[in-house]
PDB file of C-alpha atoms in Angstrom:
ATOM      1  CA  MET A 138     148.435 155.448 131.566  1.00 53.00           C
ATOM      2  CA  LYS A 139     148.123 155.124 135.263  1.00 53.00           C
ATOM      3  CA  ARG A 140     147.236 157.946 137.402  1.00 53.00           C
ATOM      4  CA  ASP A 141     147.279 158.113 141.288  1.00 52.00           C
ATOM      5  CA  TRP A 142     144.509 159.891 143.007  1.00 54.00           C
ATOM      6  CA  PRO A 143     145.022 163.056 144.762  1.00 55.00           C
ATOM      7  CA  THR A 144     146.069 162.771 148.364  1.00 56.00           C
ATOM      8  CA  GLU A 145     145.638 165.129 151.130  1.00 59.00           C
ATOM      9  CA  ASN A 146     149.102 166.753 150.364  1.00 70.00           C
ATOM     10  CA  GLY A 147     148.446 167.452 146.822  1.00 75.00           C
ATOM     11  CA  ARG A 148     150.633 164.695 145.214  1.00 83.00           C
ATOM     12  CA  ARG A 149     149.771 163.821 141.902  1.00 87.00           C
ATOM     13  CA  GLU A 150     151.575 161.030 139.892  1.00 90.00           C
ATOM     14  CA  TRP A 151     151.386 159.934 136.427  1.00 91.00           C
ATOM     15  CA  VAL A 152     153.038 156.654 135.133  1.00 91.00           C
ATOM     16  CA  VAL A 153     153.437 156.062 131.202  1.00 90.00           C
ATOM     17  CA  GLN A 154     154.869 152.633 130.287  1.00 88.00           C
ATOM     18  CA  ARG A 155     155.590 150.574 127.148  1.00 83.00           C
ATOM     19  CA  ASN A 156     152.792 147.953 126.208  1.00 82.00           C
ATOM     20  CA  CYS A 157     154.767 144.781 126.237  1.00 82.00           C
ATOM     21  CA  SER A 158     153.064 141.779 124.648  1.00 83.00           C
ATOM     22  CA  LEU A 159     154.969 138.949 126.296  1.00 84.00           C
ATOM     23  CA  THR A 160     155.595 138.478 130.122  1.00 85.00           C
ATOM     24  CA  PRO A 161     159.255 137.610 130.904  1.00 86.00           C
ATOM     25  CA  ARG A 162     158.528 134.042 131.347  1.00 92.00           C
ATOM     26  CA  GLN A 163     156.829 133.944 127.602  1.00 93.00           C
ATOM     27  CA  THR A 164     159.783 135.699 126.356  1.00 92.00           C
ATOM     28  CA  VAL A 165     162.193 133.125 127.666  1.00 94.00           C
ATOM     29  CA  LEU A 166     159.896 130.225 126.264  1.00 96.00           C
ATOM     30  CA  VAL A 167     159.780 132.050 122.859  1.00 95.00           C
ATOM     31  CA  TRP A 168     163.730 132.365 122.794  1.00 95.00           C
ATOM     32  CA  ALA A 169     164.179 129.015 123.931  1.00 96.00           C
ATOM     33  CA  ALA A 170     161.587 127.657 121.225  1.00 97.00           C
ATOM     34  CA  LEU A 171     163.540 129.738 118.414  1.00 96.00           C
ATOM     35  CA  LEU A 172     166.929 128.481 119.425  1.00 96.00           C
ATOM     36  CA  VAL A 173     165.971 124.749 119.647  1.00 97.00           C
ATOM     37  CA  LEU A 174     164.252 125.045 116.079  1.00 96.00           C
ATOM     38  CA  SER A 175     167.245 126.788 114.393  1.00 96.00           C
ATOM     39  CA  LEU A 176     169.591 124.344 116.009  1.00 96.00           C
ATOM     40  CA  ALA A 177     167.482 121.313 114.835  1.00 96.00           C
ATOM     41  CA  VAL A 178     167.408 122.562 111.292  1.00 96.00           C
ATOM     42  CA  GLY A 179     171.323 123.151 111.588  1.00 96.00           C
ATOM     43  CA  LEU A 180     172.004 119.634 113.057  1.00 96.00           C
ATOM     44  CA  PHE A 181     169.550 118.135 110.437  1.00 96.00           C
ATOM     45  CA  PHE A 182     171.333 119.518 107.430  1.00 96.00           C
ATOM     46  CA  THR A 183     174.816 118.824 109.035  1.00 96.00           C
ATOM     47  CA  TRP A 184     173.691 115.052 109.327  1.00 96.00           C
ATOM     48  CA  GLN A 185     172.767 115.370 105.573  1.00 94.00           C
ATOM     49  CA  GLY A 186     176.158 116.657 104.663  1.00 93.00           C
ATOM     50  CA  ALA A 187     175.453 120.174 104.430  1.00 94.00           C
ATOM     51  CA  TRP A 188     177.670 121.306 107.265  1.00 93.00           C
ATOM     52  CA  TYR A 189     177.479 125.225 106.296  1.00 94.00           C
ATOM     53  CA  VAL A 190     173.900 125.433 107.091  1.00 95.00           C
ATOM     54  CA  LEU A 191     174.783 124.840 111.032  1.00 95.00           C
ATOM     55  CA  VAL A 192     177.135 127.780 110.529  1.00 96.00           C
ATOM     56  CA  PHE A 193     174.352 130.115 109.517  1.00 96.00           C
ATOM     57  CA  SER A 194     172.068 128.411 112.137  1.00 96.00           C
ATOM     58  CA  VAL A 195     174.300 129.535 114.738  1.00 96.00           C
ATOM     59  CA  LEU A 196     174.347 133.114 113.189  1.00 97.00           C
ATOM     60  CA  GLU A 197     170.921 133.084 113.297  1.00 96.00           C
ATOM     61  CA  MET A 198     170.622 131.990 117.048  1.00 96.00           C
ATOM     62  CA  ALA A 199     173.333 134.934 117.813  1.00 97.00           C
ATOM     63  CA  ALA A 200     171.045 137.389 116.002  1.00 97.00           C
ATOM     64  CA  ILE A 201     167.758 136.129 117.757  1.00 95.00           C
ATOM     65  CA  THR A 202     169.527 136.373 121.263  1.00 96.00           C
ATOM     66  CA  ALA A 203     170.988 139.754 120.389  1.00 96.00           C
ATOM     67  CA  ALA A 204     167.200 140.972 119.638  1.00 94.00           C
ATOM     68  CA  PHE A 205     165.723 139.456 122.656  1.00 92.00           C
ATOM     69  CA  VAL A 206     168.337 140.956 124.859  1.00 92.00           C
ATOM     70  CA  ILE A 207     167.877 144.450 123.299  1.00 90.00           C
ATOM     71  CA  TYR A 208     163.826 143.828 123.861  1.00 88.00           C
ATOM     72  CA  SER A 209     164.391 142.779 127.531  1.00 88.00           C
ATOM     73  CA  ARG A 210     166.520 145.765 128.610  1.00 88.00           C
ATOM     74  CA  HIS A 211     163.804 147.996 127.279  1.00 87.00           C
ATOM     75  CA  ALA A 212     160.783 146.108 128.435  1.00 86.00           C
ATOM     76  CA  THR A 213     160.581 148.213 131.660  1.00 85.00           C
ATOM     77  CA  ASP A 214     161.116 151.691 130.193  1.00 88.00           C
ATOM     78  CA  CYS A 215     158.838 154.370 131.477  1.00 91.00           C
ATOM     79  CA  ASP A 216     158.153 157.949 132.145  1.00 92.00           C
ATOM     80  CA  ARG A 217     157.055 159.065 135.788  1.00 93.00           C
ATOM     81  CA  ILE A 218     155.577 162.687 136.345  1.00 92.00           C
ATOM     82  CA  VAL A 219     155.214 163.445 140.096  1.00 92.00           C
ATOM     83  CA  TYR A 220     154.093 166.666 141.282  1.00 89.00           C
ATOM     84  CA  GLU A 221     154.405 167.280 145.333  1.00 86.00           C
ATOM     85  CA  ASP A 222     155.125 169.975 147.382  1.00 83.00           C
ATOM     86  CA  GLY A 223     155.251 172.571 144.762  1.00 82.00           C
ATOM     87  CA  LEU A 224     158.130 170.732 142.532  1.00 87.00           C
ATOM     88  CA  LEU A 225     157.413 168.746 139.318  1.00 90.00           C
ATOM     89  CA  CYS A 226     159.810 165.597 139.091  1.00 93.00           C
ATOM     90  CA  VAL A 227     160.102 163.646 135.808  1.00 94.00           C
ATOM     91  CA  GLU A 228     161.841 160.297 135.930  1.00 95.00           C
ATOM     92  CA  LYS A 229     162.714 158.793 132.552  1.00 94.00           C
ATOM     93  CA  VAL A 230     163.859 155.268 132.466  1.00 92.00           C
ATOM     94  CA  ARG A 231     165.544 153.851 129.380  1.00 91.00           C
ATOM     95  CA  GLY A 232     167.182 150.504 129.109  1.00 87.00           C
ATOM     96  CA  GLY A 233     167.921 150.098 132.810  1.00 85.00           C
ATOM     97  CA  ARG A 234     169.248 153.756 133.119  1.00 92.00           C
ATOM     98  CA  THR A 235     167.175 156.432 134.994  1.00 93.00           C
ATOM     99  CA  GLN A 236     167.154 160.500 134.351  1.00 94.00           C
ATOM    100  CA  LEU A 237     165.695 162.351 136.921  1.00 95.00           C
ATOM    101  CA  THR A 238     164.662 165.982 135.964  1.00 93.00           C
ATOM    102  CA  GLN A 239     163.121 168.654 138.197  1.00 93.00           C
ATOM    103  CA  LEU A 240     161.109 171.238 136.998  1.00 91.00           C
ATOM    104  CA  ASP A 241     159.656 174.527 138.465  1.00 88.00           C
ATOM    105  CA  PRO A 242     155.815 174.046 138.040  1.00 86.00           C
ATOM    106  CA  TYR A 243     155.477 178.002 138.071  1.00 87.00           C
ATOM    107  CA  TRP A 244     157.322 178.522 135.017  1.00 89.00           C
ATOM    108  CA  LEU A 245     156.177 175.569 133.172  1.00 89.00           C
ATOM    109  CA  ARG A 246     155.306 175.434 129.477  1.00 90.00           C
ATOM    110  CA  ILE A 247     153.358 172.186 128.252  1.00 90.00           C
ATOM    111  CA  VAL A 248     153.582 171.720 124.654  1.00 88.00           C
ATOM    112  CA  SER A 249     151.065 169.303 123.138  1.00 84.00           C
ATOM    113  CA  PRO A 250     152.030 167.151 120.246  1.00 84.00           C
ATOM    114  CA  ARG A 251     151.354 168.949 116.947  1.00 85.00           C
ATOM    115  CA  ARG A 252     152.234 166.077 114.644  1.00 86.00           C
ATOM    116  CA  ARG A 253     151.306 162.444 114.906  1.00 83.00           C
ATOM    117  CA  ARG A 254     154.421 160.994 116.549  1.00 85.00           C
ATOM    118  CA  ASP A 255     155.362 164.321 118.688  1.00 88.00           C
ATOM    119  CA  PRO A 256     155.767 163.532 122.422  1.00 91.00           C
ATOM    120  CA  ILE A 257     154.623 165.969 125.073  1.00 92.00           C
ATOM    121  CA  ARG A 258     157.134 168.550 125.736  1.00 93.00           C
ATOM    122  CA  LEU A 259     157.820 170.110 129.261  1.00 93.00           C
ATOM    123  CA  GLU A 260     159.808 173.128 129.403  1.00 92.00           C
ATOM    124  CA  ALA A 261     160.534 175.394 132.408  1.00 91.00           C
ATOM    125  CA  ARG A 262     163.645 177.842 132.984  1.00 89.00           C
ATOM    126  CA  GLY A 263     165.301 176.441 129.862  1.00 89.00           C
ATOM    127  CA  VAL A 264     164.921 172.737 130.652  1.00 92.00           C
ATOM    128  CA  THR A 265     163.133 170.606 128.452  1.00 92.00           C
ATOM    129  CA  VAL A 266     161.639 167.073 128.697  1.00 94.00           C
ATOM    130  CA  ASP A 267     159.878 164.907 126.295  1.00 93.00           C
ATOM    131  CA  VAL A 268     157.555 162.349 127.753  1.00 93.00           C
ATOM    132  CA  GLY A 269     154.655 160.271 126.511  1.00 88.00           C
ATOM    133  CA  LEU A 270     156.346 158.499 123.496  1.00 87.00           C
ATOM    134  CA  TRP A 271     154.366 155.150 124.084  1.00 86.00           C
ATOM    135  CA  LEU A 272     151.018 156.426 124.174  1.00 88.00           C
ATOM    136  CA  PRO A 273     148.600 156.532 120.996  1.00 89.00           C
ATOM    137  CA  ASP A 274     147.949 159.966 120.037  1.00 87.00           C
ATOM    138  CA  GLU A 275     144.621 160.386 121.406  1.00 88.00           C
ATOM    139  CA  ARG A 276     146.095 159.538 125.015  1.00 90.00           C
ATOM    140  CA  ARG A 277     149.097 161.421 124.297  1.00 90.00           C
ATOM    141  CA  ARG A 278     146.808 164.495 123.860  1.00 89.00           C
ATOM    142  CA  ALA A 279     144.630 163.582 126.859  1.00 90.00           C
ATOM    143  CA  LEU A 280     147.620 163.522 129.070  1.00 91.00           C
ATOM    144  CA  ALA A 281     148.772 166.759 127.948  1.00 89.00           C
ATOM    145  CA  ARG A 282     145.409 168.166 128.589  1.00 89.00           C
ATOM    146  CA  GLU A 283     145.444 166.580 132.011  1.00 89.00           C
ATOM    147  CA  LEU A 284     148.704 167.738 133.103  1.00 88.00           C
ATOM    148  CA  ARG A 285     147.713 171.247 131.838  1.00 88.00           C
ATOM    149  CA  LYS A 286     144.681 171.153 133.911  1.00 87.00           C
ATOM    150  CA  GLU A 287     146.339 169.834 137.107  1.00 84.00           C
ATOM    151  CA  LEU A 288     149.600 171.686 136.917  1.00 79.00           C
ATOM    152  CA  ILE A 289     148.780 175.195 135.229  1.00 72.00           C
ATOM    153  CA  ARG A 290     146.612 177.209 137.633  1.00 62.00           C
TER     154      ARG A 290
END
């Protein structure tokens, strides 16, 4: 979780991102290595006379490619919470799509997570936004405390 320091105009920003263990280049290298290995096994058994292994190898390569495409689409998912000029903006990026929600900080209610995997819930005037899904429990509770301290005065 990254937090920008306060500026003269009172702007605050919190960014919550997924923890991706592979860089884009590493992801492509792992994907290519798995495809080469699967193709090599399929071709070896086809050469030995078991051509149907190549069919399963192609199916496996398609499944691996689909899994890596889904992983890559969600690698940049994040929640960005910005408080500036008396307005709270929550930007949620999911699979390349961005959802922007504006909340009135004077009516804001911050609901801390009660159970282990509950998100932080921001509610204002009937609008509800869940944030902080990727944070571990203690960091999620710390973010809720910090939001409450900074936004509710």
